[in-house]
mmCIF file with all atom_site columns, C-alpha atoms in Angstrom:
data_model
loop_
_atom_site.group_PDB
_atom_site.id
_atom_site.type_symbol
_atom_site.label_atom_id
_atom_site.label_alt_id
_atom_site.label_comp_id
_atom_site.label_asym_id
_atom_site.label_entity_id
_atom_site.label_seq_id
_atom_site.pdbx_PDB_ins_code
_atom_site.Cartn_x
_atom_site.Cartn_y
_atom_site.Cartn_z
_atom_site.occupancy
_atom_site.B_iso_or_equiv
_atom_site.pdbx_formal_charge
_atom_site.auth_seq_id
_atom_site.auth_comp_id
_atom_site.auth_asym_id
_atom_site.auth_atom_id
_atom_site.pdbx_PDB_model_num
ATOM 1   C CA . UNK A 1 1   ? -34.398 4.112   -78.752 1.00 0.00 ? 2   UNK A CA 1
ATOM 2   C CA . UNK A 1 2   ? -38.292 4.890   -78.239 1.00 0.00 ? 3   UNK A CA 1
ATOM 3   C CA . UNK A 1 3   ? -38.830 5.478   -81.984 1.00 0.00 ? 4   UNK A CA 1
ATOM 4   C CA . UNK A 1 4   ? -36.765 2.190   -82.119 1.00 0.00 ? 5   UNK A CA 1
ATOM 5   C CA . UNK A 1 5   ? -39.159 0.503   -79.857 1.00 0.00 ? 6   UNK A CA 1
ATOM 6   C CA . UNK A 1 6   ? -42.215 1.856   -82.187 1.00 0.00 ? 7   UNK A CA 1
ATOM 7   C CA . UNK A 1 7   ? -40.693 0.672   -85.277 1.00 0.00 ? 8   UNK A CA 1
ATOM 8   C CA . UNK A 1 8   ? -39.827 -2.567  -84.152 1.00 0.00 ? 9   UNK A CA 1
ATOM 9   C CA . UNK A 1 9   ? -43.408 -2.928  -82.276 1.00 0.00 ? 10  UNK A CA 1
ATOM 10  C CA . UNK A 1 10  ? -45.008 -1.488  -86.007 1.00 0.00 ? 11  UNK A CA 1
ATOM 11  C CA . UNK A 1 11  ? -42.963 -4.095  -88.089 1.00 0.00 ? 12  UNK A CA 1
ATOM 12  C CA . UNK A 1 12  ? -44.305 -6.882  -85.397 1.00 0.00 ? 13  UNK A CA 1
ATOM 13  C CA . UNK A 1 13  ? -48.077 -5.899  -86.146 1.00 0.00 ? 14  UNK A CA 1
ATOM 14  C CA . UNK A 1 14  ? -47.516 -5.782  -89.866 1.00 0.00 ? 15  UNK A CA 1
ATOM 15  C CA . UNK A 1 15  ? -45.754 -9.301  -90.343 1.00 0.00 ? 16  UNK A CA 1
ATOM 16  C CA . UNK A 1 16  ? -48.778 -10.671 -87.892 1.00 0.00 ? 17  UNK A CA 1
ATOM 17  C CA . UNK A 1 17  ? -51.844 -8.853  -89.864 1.00 0.00 ? 18  UNK A CA 1
ATOM 18  C CA . UNK A 1 18  ? -50.099 -9.884  -93.284 1.00 0.00 ? 19  UNK A CA 1
ATOM 19  C CA . UNK A 1 19  ? -49.496 -13.523 -92.187 1.00 0.00 ? 20  UNK A CA 1
ATOM 20  C CA . UNK A 1 20  ? -52.747 -14.043 -89.522 1.00 0.00 ? 21  UNK A CA 1
ATOM 21  C CA . UNK A 1 21  ? -54.970 -13.670 -92.617 1.00 0.00 ? 22  UNK A CA 1
ATOM 22  C CA . UNK A 1 22  ? -53.523 -17.043 -94.196 1.00 0.00 ? 23  UNK A CA 1
ATOM 23  C CA . UNK A 1 23  ? -55.300 -20.439 -94.452 1.00 0.00 ? 24  UNK A CA 1
ATOM 24  C CA . UNK A 1 24  ? -55.438 -22.667 -91.594 1.00 0.00 ? 25  UNK A CA 1
ATOM 25  C CA . UNK A 1 25  ? -54.179 -19.696 -89.176 1.00 0.00 ? 26  UNK A CA 1
ATOM 26  C CA . UNK A 1 26  ? -54.458 -20.801 -85.825 1.00 0.00 ? 27  UNK A CA 1
ATOM 27  C CA . UNK A 1 27  ? -55.939 -19.468 -82.871 1.00 0.00 ? 28  UNK A CA 1
ATOM 28  C CA . UNK A 1 28  ? -53.437 -19.193 -80.684 1.00 0.00 ? 29  UNK A CA 1
ATOM 29  C CA . UNK A 1 29  ? -51.514 -17.401 -83.204 1.00 0.00 ? 30  UNK A CA 1
ATOM 30  C CA . UNK A 1 30  ? -53.852 -15.063 -83.658 1.00 0.00 ? 31  UNK A CA 1
ATOM 31  C CA . UNK A 1 31  ? -54.314 -14.055 -80.114 1.00 0.00 ? 32  UNK A CA 1
ATOM 32  C CA . UNK A 1 32  ? -50.620 -13.660 -79.980 1.00 0.00 ? 33  UNK A CA 1
ATOM 33  C CA . UNK A 1 33  ? -50.608 -11.082 -83.010 1.00 0.00 ? 34  UNK A CA 1
ATOM 34  C CA . UNK A 1 34  ? -53.323 -9.472  -80.721 1.00 0.00 ? 35  UNK A CA 1
ATOM 35  C CA . UNK A 1 35  ? -50.902 -9.014  -77.999 1.00 0.00 ? 36  UNK A CA 1
ATOM 36  C CA . UNK A 1 36  ? -48.483 -7.444  -80.495 1.00 0.00 ? 37  UNK A CA 1
ATOM 37  C CA . UNK A 1 37  ? -51.337 -4.673  -80.983 1.00 0.00 ? 38  UNK A CA 1
ATOM 38  C CA . UNK A 1 38  ? -51.525 -4.274  -77.323 1.00 0.00 ? 39  UNK A CA 1
ATOM 39  C CA . UNK A 1 39  ? -47.379 -3.734  -77.431 1.00 0.00 ? 40  UNK A CA 1
ATOM 40  C CA . UNK A 1 40  ? -47.673 -1.149  -79.958 1.00 0.00 ? 41  UNK A CA 1
ATOM 41  C CA . UNK A 1 41  ? -50.123 0.638   -78.195 1.00 0.00 ? 42  UNK A CA 1
ATOM 42  C CA . UNK A 1 42  ? -48.132 0.848   -75.194 1.00 0.00 ? 43  UNK A CA 1
ATOM 43  C CA . UNK A 1 43  ? -45.184 1.761   -77.056 1.00 0.00 ? 44  UNK A CA 1
ATOM 44  C CA . UNK A 1 44  ? -47.476 4.575   -78.425 1.00 0.00 ? 45  UNK A CA 1
ATOM 45  C CA . UNK A 1 45  ? -48.727 5.815   -75.110 1.00 0.00 ? 46  UNK A CA 1
ATOM 46  C CA . UNK A 1 46  ? -45.250 5.811   -73.500 1.00 0.00 ? 47  UNK A CA 1
ATOM 47  C CA . UNK A 1 47  ? -43.797 7.512   -76.470 1.00 0.00 ? 48  UNK A CA 1
ATOM 48  C CA . UNK A 1 48  ? -46.452 10.253  -76.311 1.00 0.00 ? 49  UNK A CA 1
ATOM 49  C CA . UNK A 1 49  ? -46.236 10.716  -72.893 1.00 0.00 ? 50  UNK A CA 1
ATOM 50  C CA . UNK A 1 50  ? -42.599 11.445  -72.740 1.00 0.00 ? 51  UNK A CA 1
ATOM 51  C CA . UNK A 1 51  ? -42.816 14.132  -75.805 1.00 0.00 ? 52  UNK A CA 1
ATOM 52  C CA . UNK A 1 52  ? -46.100 15.614  -73.742 1.00 0.00 ? 53  UNK A CA 1
ATOM 53  C CA . UNK A 1 53  ? -45.085 15.427  -69.982 1.00 0.00 ? 54  UNK A CA 1
ATOM 54  C CA . UNK A 1 54  ? -41.231 15.593  -68.986 1.00 0.00 ? 55  UNK A CA 1
ATOM 55  C CA . UNK A 1 55  ? -42.218 14.092  -65.338 1.00 0.00 ? 56  UNK A CA 1
ATOM 56  C CA . UNK A 1 56  ? -42.332 10.170  -65.200 1.00 0.00 ? 57  UNK A CA 1
ATOM 57  C CA . UNK A 1 57  ? -45.699 8.941   -63.688 1.00 0.00 ? 58  UNK A CA 1
ATOM 58  C CA . UNK A 1 58  ? -48.206 6.310   -64.266 1.00 0.00 ? 59  UNK A CA 1
ATOM 59  C CA . UNK A 1 59  ? -50.376 6.435   -67.138 1.00 0.00 ? 60  UNK A CA 1
ATOM 60  C CA . UNK A 1 60  ? -53.099 4.162   -69.569 1.00 0.00 ? 61  UNK A CA 1
ATOM 61  C CA . UNK A 1 61  ? -49.770 2.828   -71.445 1.00 0.00 ? 62  UNK A CA 1
ATOM 62  C CA . UNK A 1 62  ? -49.200 0.532   -68.626 1.00 0.00 ? 63  UNK A CA 1
ATOM 63  C CA . UNK A 1 63  ? -52.488 -0.653  -69.134 1.00 0.00 ? 64  UNK A CA 1
ATOM 64  C CA . UNK A 1 64  ? -52.076 -1.951  -72.429 1.00 0.00 ? 65  UNK A CA 1
ATOM 65  C CA . UNK A 1 65  ? -48.640 -3.670  -71.275 1.00 0.00 ? 66  UNK A CA 1
ATOM 66  C CA . UNK A 1 66  ? -50.629 -5.355  -69.006 1.00 0.00 ? 67  UNK A CA 1
ATOM 67  C CA . UNK A 1 67  ? -52.969 -6.281  -71.994 1.00 0.00 ? 68  UNK A CA 1
ATOM 68  C CA . UNK A 1 68  ? -50.025 -7.698  -74.064 1.00 0.00 ? 69  UNK A CA 1
ATOM 69  C CA . UNK A 1 69  ? -49.334 -10.586 -71.459 1.00 0.00 ? 70  UNK A CA 1
ATOM 70  C CA . UNK A 1 70  ? -53.138 -11.011 -70.707 1.00 0.00 ? 71  UNK A CA 1
ATOM 71  C CA . UNK A 1 71  ? -53.432 -11.764 -74.323 1.00 0.00 ? 72  UNK A CA 1
ATOM 72  C CA . UNK A 1 72  ? -49.945 -13.624 -74.302 1.00 0.00 ? 73  UNK A CA 1
ATOM 73  C CA . UNK A 1 73  ? -51.638 -15.578 -71.311 1.00 0.00 ? 74  UNK A CA 1
ATOM 74  C CA . UNK A 1 74  ? -55.009 -16.726 -72.832 1.00 0.00 ? 75  UNK A CA 1
ATOM 75  C CA . UNK A 1 75  ? -52.878 -17.646 -75.637 1.00 0.00 ? 76  UNK A CA 1
ATOM 76  C CA . UNK A 1 76  ? -51.518 -20.698 -73.511 1.00 0.00 ? 77  UNK A CA 1
ATOM 77  C CA . UNK A 1 77  ? -55.165 -21.937 -73.140 1.00 0.00 ? 78  UNK A CA 1
ATOM 78  C CA . UNK A 1 78  ? -55.339 -22.138 -77.072 1.00 0.00 ? 79  UNK A CA 1
ATOM 79  C CA . UNK A 1 79  ? -52.785 -24.461 -77.404 1.00 0.00 ? 80  UNK A CA 1
ATOM 80  C CA . UNK A 1 80  ? -53.651 -28.312 -77.362 1.00 0.00 ? 81  UNK A CA 1
ATOM 81  C CA . UNK A 1 81  ? -54.178 -29.160 -73.682 1.00 0.00 ? 82  UNK A CA 1
ATOM 82  C CA . UNK A 1 82  ? -53.312 -32.944 -74.095 1.00 0.00 ? 83  UNK A CA 1
ATOM 83  C CA . UNK A 1 83  ? -49.718 -32.255 -74.461 1.00 0.00 ? 84  UNK A CA 1
ATOM 84  C CA . UNK A 1 84  ? -49.480 -30.670 -71.325 1.00 0.00 ? 85  UNK A CA 1
ATOM 85  C CA . UNK A 1 85  ? -50.704 -33.928 -69.553 1.00 0.00 ? 86  UNK A CA 1
ATOM 86  C CA . UNK A 1 86  ? -47.363 -35.354 -70.198 1.00 0.00 ? 87  UNK A CA 1
ATOM 87  C CA . UNK A 1 87  ? -46.096 -32.838 -67.104 1.00 0.00 ? 88  UNK A CA 1
ATOM 88  C CA . UNK A 1 88  ? -45.638 -34.957 -63.620 1.00 0.00 ? 89  UNK A CA 1
ATOM 89  C CA . UNK A 1 89  ? -47.206 -32.821 -60.970 1.00 0.00 ? 90  UNK A CA 1
ATOM 90  C CA . UNK A 1 90  ? -43.977 -32.742 -59.442 1.00 0.00 ? 91  UNK A CA 1
ATOM 91  C CA . UNK A 1 91  ? -42.433 -31.164 -61.728 1.00 0.00 ? 92  UNK A CA 1
ATOM 92  C CA . UNK A 1 92  ? -44.586 -28.256 -62.354 1.00 0.00 ? 93  UNK A CA 1
ATOM 93  C CA . UNK A 1 93  ? -42.715 -26.830 -59.361 1.00 0.00 ? 94  UNK A CA 1
ATOM 94  C CA . UNK A 1 94  ? -40.037 -25.590 -61.206 1.00 0.00 ? 95  UNK A CA 1
ATOM 95  C CA . UNK A 1 95  ? -42.566 -23.346 -63.248 1.00 0.00 ? 96  UNK A CA 1
ATOM 96  C CA . UNK A 1 96  ? -43.491 -21.277 -60.582 1.00 0.00 ? 97  UNK A CA 1
ATOM 97  C CA . UNK A 1 97  ? -40.086 -20.217 -59.794 1.00 0.00 ? 98  UNK A CA 1
ATOM 98  C CA . UNK A 1 98  ? -39.839 -17.348 -62.657 1.00 0.00 ? 99  UNK A CA 1
ATOM 99  C CA . UNK A 1 99  ? -43.956 -16.386 -61.731 1.00 0.00 ? 100 UNK A CA 1
ATOM 100 C CA . UNK A 1 100 ? -42.299 -16.117 -57.833 1.00 0.00 ? 101 UNK A CA 1
ATOM 101 C CA . UNK A 1 101 ? -39.462 -13.895 -58.560 1.00 0.00 ? 102 UNK A CA 1
ATOM 102 C CA . UNK A 1 102 ? -41.573 -11.793 -60.838 1.00 0.00 ? 103 UNK A CA 1
ATOM 103 C CA . UNK A 1 103 ? -43.934 -11.324 -58.085 1.00 0.00 ? 104 UNK A CA 1
ATOM 104 C CA . UNK A 1 104 ? -41.251 -10.906 -55.342 1.00 0.00 ? 105 UNK A CA 1
ATOM 105 C CA . UNK A 1 105 ? -39.762 -8.216  -57.627 1.00 0.00 ? 106 UNK A CA 1
ATOM 106 C CA . UNK A 1 106 ? -43.298 -6.443  -57.480 1.00 0.00 ? 107 UNK A CA 1
ATOM 107 C CA . UNK A 1 107 ? -43.373 -6.656  -54.229 1.00 0.00 ? 108 UNK A CA 1
ATOM 108 C CA . UNK A 1 108 ? -39.865 -5.150  -53.713 1.00 0.00 ? 109 UNK A CA 1
ATOM 109 C CA . UNK A 1 109 ? -40.407 -2.131  -55.928 1.00 0.00 ? 110 UNK A CA 1
ATOM 110 C CA . UNK A 1 110 ? -43.621 -1.157  -53.783 1.00 0.00 ? 111 UNK A CA 1
ATOM 111 C CA . UNK A 1 111 ? -41.559 -1.468  -50.509 1.00 0.00 ? 112 UNK A CA 1
ATOM 112 C CA . UNK A 1 112 ? -39.340 1.171   -52.864 1.00 0.00 ? 113 UNK A CA 1
ATOM 113 C CA . UNK A 1 113 ? -41.456 3.821   -53.256 1.00 0.00 ? 114 UNK A CA 1
ATOM 114 C CA . UNK A 1 114 ? -43.611 2.804   -56.446 1.00 0.00 ? 115 UNK A CA 1
ATOM 115 C CA . UNK A 1 115 ? -47.335 2.382   -56.808 1.00 0.00 ? 116 UNK A CA 1
ATOM 116 C CA . UNK A 1 116 ? -48.730 -0.698  -55.816 1.00 0.00 ? 117 UNK A CA 1
ATOM 117 C CA . UNK A 1 117 ? -51.428 -0.345  -58.631 1.00 0.00 ? 118 UNK A CA 1
ATOM 118 C CA . UNK A 1 118 ? -48.288 -0.335  -61.698 1.00 0.00 ? 119 UNK A CA 1
ATOM 119 C CA . UNK A 1 119 ? -46.773 -3.585  -59.715 1.00 0.00 ? 120 UNK A CA 1
ATOM 120 C CA . UNK A 1 120 ? -50.201 -5.145  -59.474 1.00 0.00 ? 121 UNK A CA 1
ATOM 121 C CA . UNK A 1 121 ? -49.936 -4.911  -63.599 1.00 0.00 ? 122 UNK A CA 1
ATOM 122 C CA . UNK A 1 122 ? -47.136 -7.664  -63.120 1.00 0.00 ? 123 UNK A CA 1
ATOM 123 C CA . UNK A 1 123 ? -49.791 -10.207 -61.864 1.00 0.00 ? 124 UNK A CA 1
ATOM 124 C CA . UNK A 1 124 ? -50.733 -11.166 -65.637 1.00 0.00 ? 125 UNK A CA 1
ATOM 125 C CA . UNK A 1 125 ? -46.824 -11.102 -66.488 1.00 0.00 ? 126 UNK A CA 1
ATOM 126 C CA . UNK A 1 126 ? -46.123 -13.834 -63.587 1.00 0.00 ? 127 UNK A CA 1
ATOM 127 C CA . UNK A 1 127 ? -48.841 -15.960 -64.643 1.00 0.00 ? 128 UNK A CA 1
ATOM 128 C CA . UNK A 1 128 ? -47.948 -16.255 -68.311 1.00 0.00 ? 129 UNK A CA 1
ATOM 129 C CA . UNK A 1 129 ? -44.049 -16.817 -67.065 1.00 0.00 ? 130 UNK A CA 1
ATOM 130 C CA . UNK A 1 130 ? -45.645 -19.827 -65.448 1.00 0.00 ? 131 UNK A CA 1
ATOM 131 C CA . UNK A 1 131 ? -47.309 -21.361 -68.533 1.00 0.00 ? 132 UNK A CA 1
ATOM 132 C CA . UNK A 1 132 ? -44.254 -20.618 -70.376 1.00 0.00 ? 133 UNK A CA 1
ATOM 133 C CA . UNK A 1 133 ? -42.132 -22.497 -68.509 1.00 0.00 ? 134 UNK A CA 1
ATOM 134 C CA . UNK A 1 134 ? -44.336 -25.096 -68.521 1.00 0.00 ? 135 UNK A CA 1
ATOM 135 C CA . UNK A 1 135 ? -44.134 -25.615 -72.067 1.00 0.00 ? 136 UNK A CA 1
ATOM 136 C CA . UNK A 1 136 ? -40.724 -26.097 -71.841 1.00 0.00 ? 137 UNK A CA 1
ATOM 137 C CA . UNK A 1 137 ? -41.460 -28.536 -69.369 1.00 0.00 ? 138 UNK A CA 1
ATOM 138 C CA . UNK A 1 138 ? -43.695 -30.648 -72.328 1.00 0.00 ? 139 UNK A CA 1
ATOM 139 C CA . UNK A 1 139 ? -41.542 -33.956 -73.030 1.00 0.00 ? 140 UNK A CA 1
ATOM 140 C CA . UNK A 1 140 ? -40.321 -34.278 -76.580 1.00 0.00 ? 141 UNK A CA 1
ATOM 141 C CA . UNK A 1 141 ? -42.419 -37.447 -76.814 1.00 0.00 ? 142 UNK A CA 1
ATOM 142 C CA . UNK A 1 142 ? -45.921 -35.336 -76.648 1.00 0.00 ? 143 UNK A CA 1
ATOM 143 C CA . UNK A 1 143 ? -45.381 -34.591 -80.190 1.00 0.00 ? 144 UNK A CA 1
ATOM 144 C CA . UNK A 1 144 ? -44.520 -32.372 -83.066 1.00 0.00 ? 145 UNK A CA 1
ATOM 145 C CA . UNK A 1 145 ? -46.174 -29.293 -80.972 1.00 0.00 ? 146 UNK A CA 1
ATOM 146 C CA . UNK A 1 146 ? -43.489 -30.034 -78.230 1.00 0.00 ? 147 UNK A CA 1
ATOM 147 C CA . UNK A 1 147 ? -40.934 -29.710 -80.177 1.00 0.00 ? 148 UNK A CA 1
ATOM 148 C CA . UNK A 1 148 ? -41.915 -26.570 -82.355 1.00 0.00 ? 149 UNK A CA 1
ATOM 149 C CA . UNK A 1 149 ? -42.791 -24.189 -80.091 1.00 0.00 ? 150 UNK A CA 1
ATOM 150 C CA . UNK A 1 150 ? -39.962 -24.551 -77.482 1.00 0.00 ? 151 UNK A CA 1
ATOM 151 C CA . UNK A 1 151 ? -37.932 -21.410 -78.837 1.00 0.00 ? 152 UNK A CA 1
ATOM 152 C CA . UNK A 1 152 ? -41.793 -19.325 -78.673 1.00 0.00 ? 153 UNK A CA 1
ATOM 153 C CA . UNK A 1 153 ? -41.892 -20.480 -74.891 1.00 0.00 ? 154 UNK A CA 1
ATOM 154 C CA . UNK A 1 154 ? -38.361 -19.598 -74.115 1.00 0.00 ? 155 UNK A CA 1
ATOM 155 C CA . UNK A 1 155 ? -39.005 -15.562 -75.673 1.00 0.00 ? 156 UNK A CA 1
ATOM 156 C CA . UNK A 1 156 ? -42.172 -15.498 -73.945 1.00 0.00 ? 157 UNK A CA 1
ATOM 157 C CA . UNK A 1 157 ? -40.450 -16.449 -70.562 1.00 0.00 ? 158 UNK A CA 1
ATOM 158 C CA . UNK A 1 158 ? -37.259 -14.126 -71.357 1.00 0.00 ? 159 UNK A CA 1
ATOM 159 C CA . UNK A 1 159 ? -40.256 -11.014 -72.263 1.00 0.00 ? 160 UNK A CA 1
ATOM 160 C CA . UNK A 1 160 ? -41.646 -11.768 -68.733 1.00 0.00 ? 161 UNK A CA 1
ATOM 161 C CA . UNK A 1 161 ? -38.587 -11.730 -66.818 1.00 0.00 ? 162 UNK A CA 1
ATOM 162 C CA . UNK A 1 162 ? -37.638 -8.445  -68.741 1.00 0.00 ? 163 UNK A CA 1
ATOM 163 C CA . UNK A 1 163 ? -41.234 -6.886  -67.981 1.00 0.00 ? 164 UNK A CA 1
ATOM 164 C CA . UNK A 1 164 ? -40.240 -5.953  -63.979 1.00 0.00 ? 165 UNK A CA 1
ATOM 165 C CA . UNK A 1 165 ? -36.966 -3.983  -65.392 1.00 0.00 ? 166 UNK A CA 1
ATOM 166 C CA . UNK A 1 166 ? -38.870 -2.244  -68.157 1.00 0.00 ? 167 UNK A CA 1
ATOM 167 C CA . UNK A 1 167 ? -41.458 -1.119  -65.494 1.00 0.00 ? 168 UNK A CA 1
ATOM 168 C CA . UNK A 1 168 ? -39.429 0.241   -63.208 1.00 0.00 ? 169 UNK A CA 1
ATOM 169 C CA . UNK A 1 169 ? -37.220 1.848   -65.774 1.00 0.00 ? 170 UNK A CA 1
ATOM 170 C CA . UNK A 1 170 ? -40.349 3.549   -67.402 1.00 0.00 ? 171 UNK A CA 1
ATOM 171 C CA . UNK A 1 171 ? -41.651 4.884   -63.828 1.00 0.00 ? 172 UNK A CA 1
ATOM 172 C CA . UNK A 1 172 ? -37.922 6.435   -63.040 1.00 0.00 ? 173 UNK A CA 1
ATOM 173 C CA . UNK A 1 173 ? -36.812 7.126   -66.766 1.00 0.00 ? 174 UNK A CA 1
ATOM 174 C CA . UNK A 1 174 ? -33.282 6.087   -65.862 1.00 0.00 ? 175 UNK A CA 1
ATOM 175 C CA . UNK A 1 175 ? -31.475 3.639   -67.651 1.00 0.00 ? 176 UNK A CA 1
ATOM 176 C CA . UNK A 1 176 ? -33.705 3.262   -70.783 1.00 0.00 ? 177 UNK A CA 1
ATOM 177 C CA . UNK A 1 177 ? -32.020 2.421   -73.372 1.00 0.00 ? 178 UNK A CA 1
ATOM 178 C CA . UNK A 1 178 ? -31.158 -1.221  -72.918 1.00 0.00 ? 179 UNK A CA 1
ATOM 179 C CA . UNK A 1 179 ? -34.398 -2.449  -71.544 1.00 0.00 ? 180 UNK A CA 1
ATOM 180 C CA . UNK A 1 180 ? -36.175 -0.876  -73.948 1.00 0.00 ? 181 UNK A CA 1
ATOM 181 C CA . UNK A 1 181 ? -33.973 -2.292  -76.786 1.00 0.00 ? 182 UNK A CA 1
ATOM 182 C CA . UNK A 1 182 ? -34.558 -5.957  -75.381 1.00 0.00 ? 183 UNK A CA 1
ATOM 183 C CA . UNK A 1 183 ? -38.195 -5.195  -74.434 1.00 0.00 ? 184 UNK A CA 1
ATOM 184 C CA . UNK A 1 184 ? -39.158 -4.358  -78.047 1.00 0.00 ? 185 UNK A CA 1
ATOM 185 C CA . UNK A 1 185 ? -36.942 -6.971  -79.990 1.00 0.00 ? 186 UNK A CA 1
ATOM 186 C CA . UNK A 1 186 ? -38.595 -9.795  -77.648 1.00 0.00 ? 187 UNK A CA 1
ATOM 187 C CA . UNK A 1 187 ? -42.337 -8.749  -78.288 1.00 0.00 ? 188 UNK A CA 1
ATOM 188 C CA . UNK A 1 188 ? -41.820 -8.779  -81.599 1.00 0.00 ? 189 UNK A CA 1
ATOM 189 C CA . UNK A 1 189 ? -39.822 -12.177 -81.736 1.00 0.00 ? 190 UNK A CA 1
ATOM 190 C CA . UNK A 1 190 ? -42.976 -13.464 -79.726 1.00 0.00 ? 191 UNK A CA 1
ATOM 191 C CA . UNK A 1 191 ? -44.941 -13.133 -82.994 1.00 0.00 ? 192 UNK A CA 1
ATOM 192 C CA . UNK A 1 192 ? -42.079 -14.344 -85.269 1.00 0.00 ? 193 UNK A CA 1
ATOM 193 C CA . UNK A 1 193 ? -41.346 -17.903 -83.044 1.00 0.00 ? 194 UNK A CA 1
ATOM 194 C CA . UNK A 1 194 ? -44.968 -18.100 -82.918 1.00 0.00 ? 195 UNK A CA 1
ATOM 195 C CA . UNK A 1 195 ? -45.488 -18.207 -86.416 1.00 0.00 ? 196 UNK A CA 1
ATOM 196 C CA . UNK A 1 196 ? -42.683 -20.127 -87.652 1.00 0.00 ? 197 UNK A CA 1
ATOM 197 C CA . UNK A 1 197 ? -43.867 -22.535 -84.675 1.00 0.00 ? 198 UNK A CA 1
ATOM 198 C CA . UNK A 1 198 ? -47.735 -22.589 -85.595 1.00 0.00 ? 199 UNK A CA 1
ATOM 199 C CA . UNK A 1 199 ? -46.223 -23.856 -89.067 1.00 0.00 ? 200 UNK A CA 1
ATOM 200 C CA . UNK A 1 200 ? -45.578 -26.957 -87.664 1.00 0.00 ? 201 UNK A CA 1
ATOM 201 C CA . UNK A 1 201 ? -48.779 -27.848 -86.015 1.00 0.00 ? 202 UNK A CA 1
ATOM 202 C CA . UNK A 1 202 ? -52.814 -26.810 -85.760 1.00 0.00 ? 203 UNK A CA 1
ATOM 203 C CA . UNK A 1 203 ? -55.318 -26.693 -83.545 1.00 0.00 ? 204 UNK A CA 1
#
């Protein structure tokens, strides 16, 4: 299954590299492609570590997973800021729910013996989940961007919610098949949905 994840991540990067050099490519999409590259490095680290060291432990691959979400998080700041103005303050409260769930999961994992450092890597994941959910709250009347990027925001939100599960499976090397399958597919989907969404708007 690690090989499957490696192939999927590699294909996502190849797709991103091919499409990122087209004319009028947005800064937002370039950042998403960088996130796919970071994810590929994380998978390579994980595969090599699993081959060379049979004992599960914290390693550099976890940092590159965090880098993936830091890129996705920074991508939200490259989106058209005026579209977020249509979201009412009280409507932003539900957007905090996924972030709080991920944070609570990290705290629970820590109490169950997992290292604090590994769970701190969920901080950029929680922040990314917040902005992904916030993107779903943008009113349709805000413009073409709001409608064209909804699928991307859904994929990123699911990707974030999958990360705590993936983190535990990597630390324990138990029940890894389904987490790796969904995690790798969602990572690739971020690039594809970002590309098709960006074709309908530009920064």
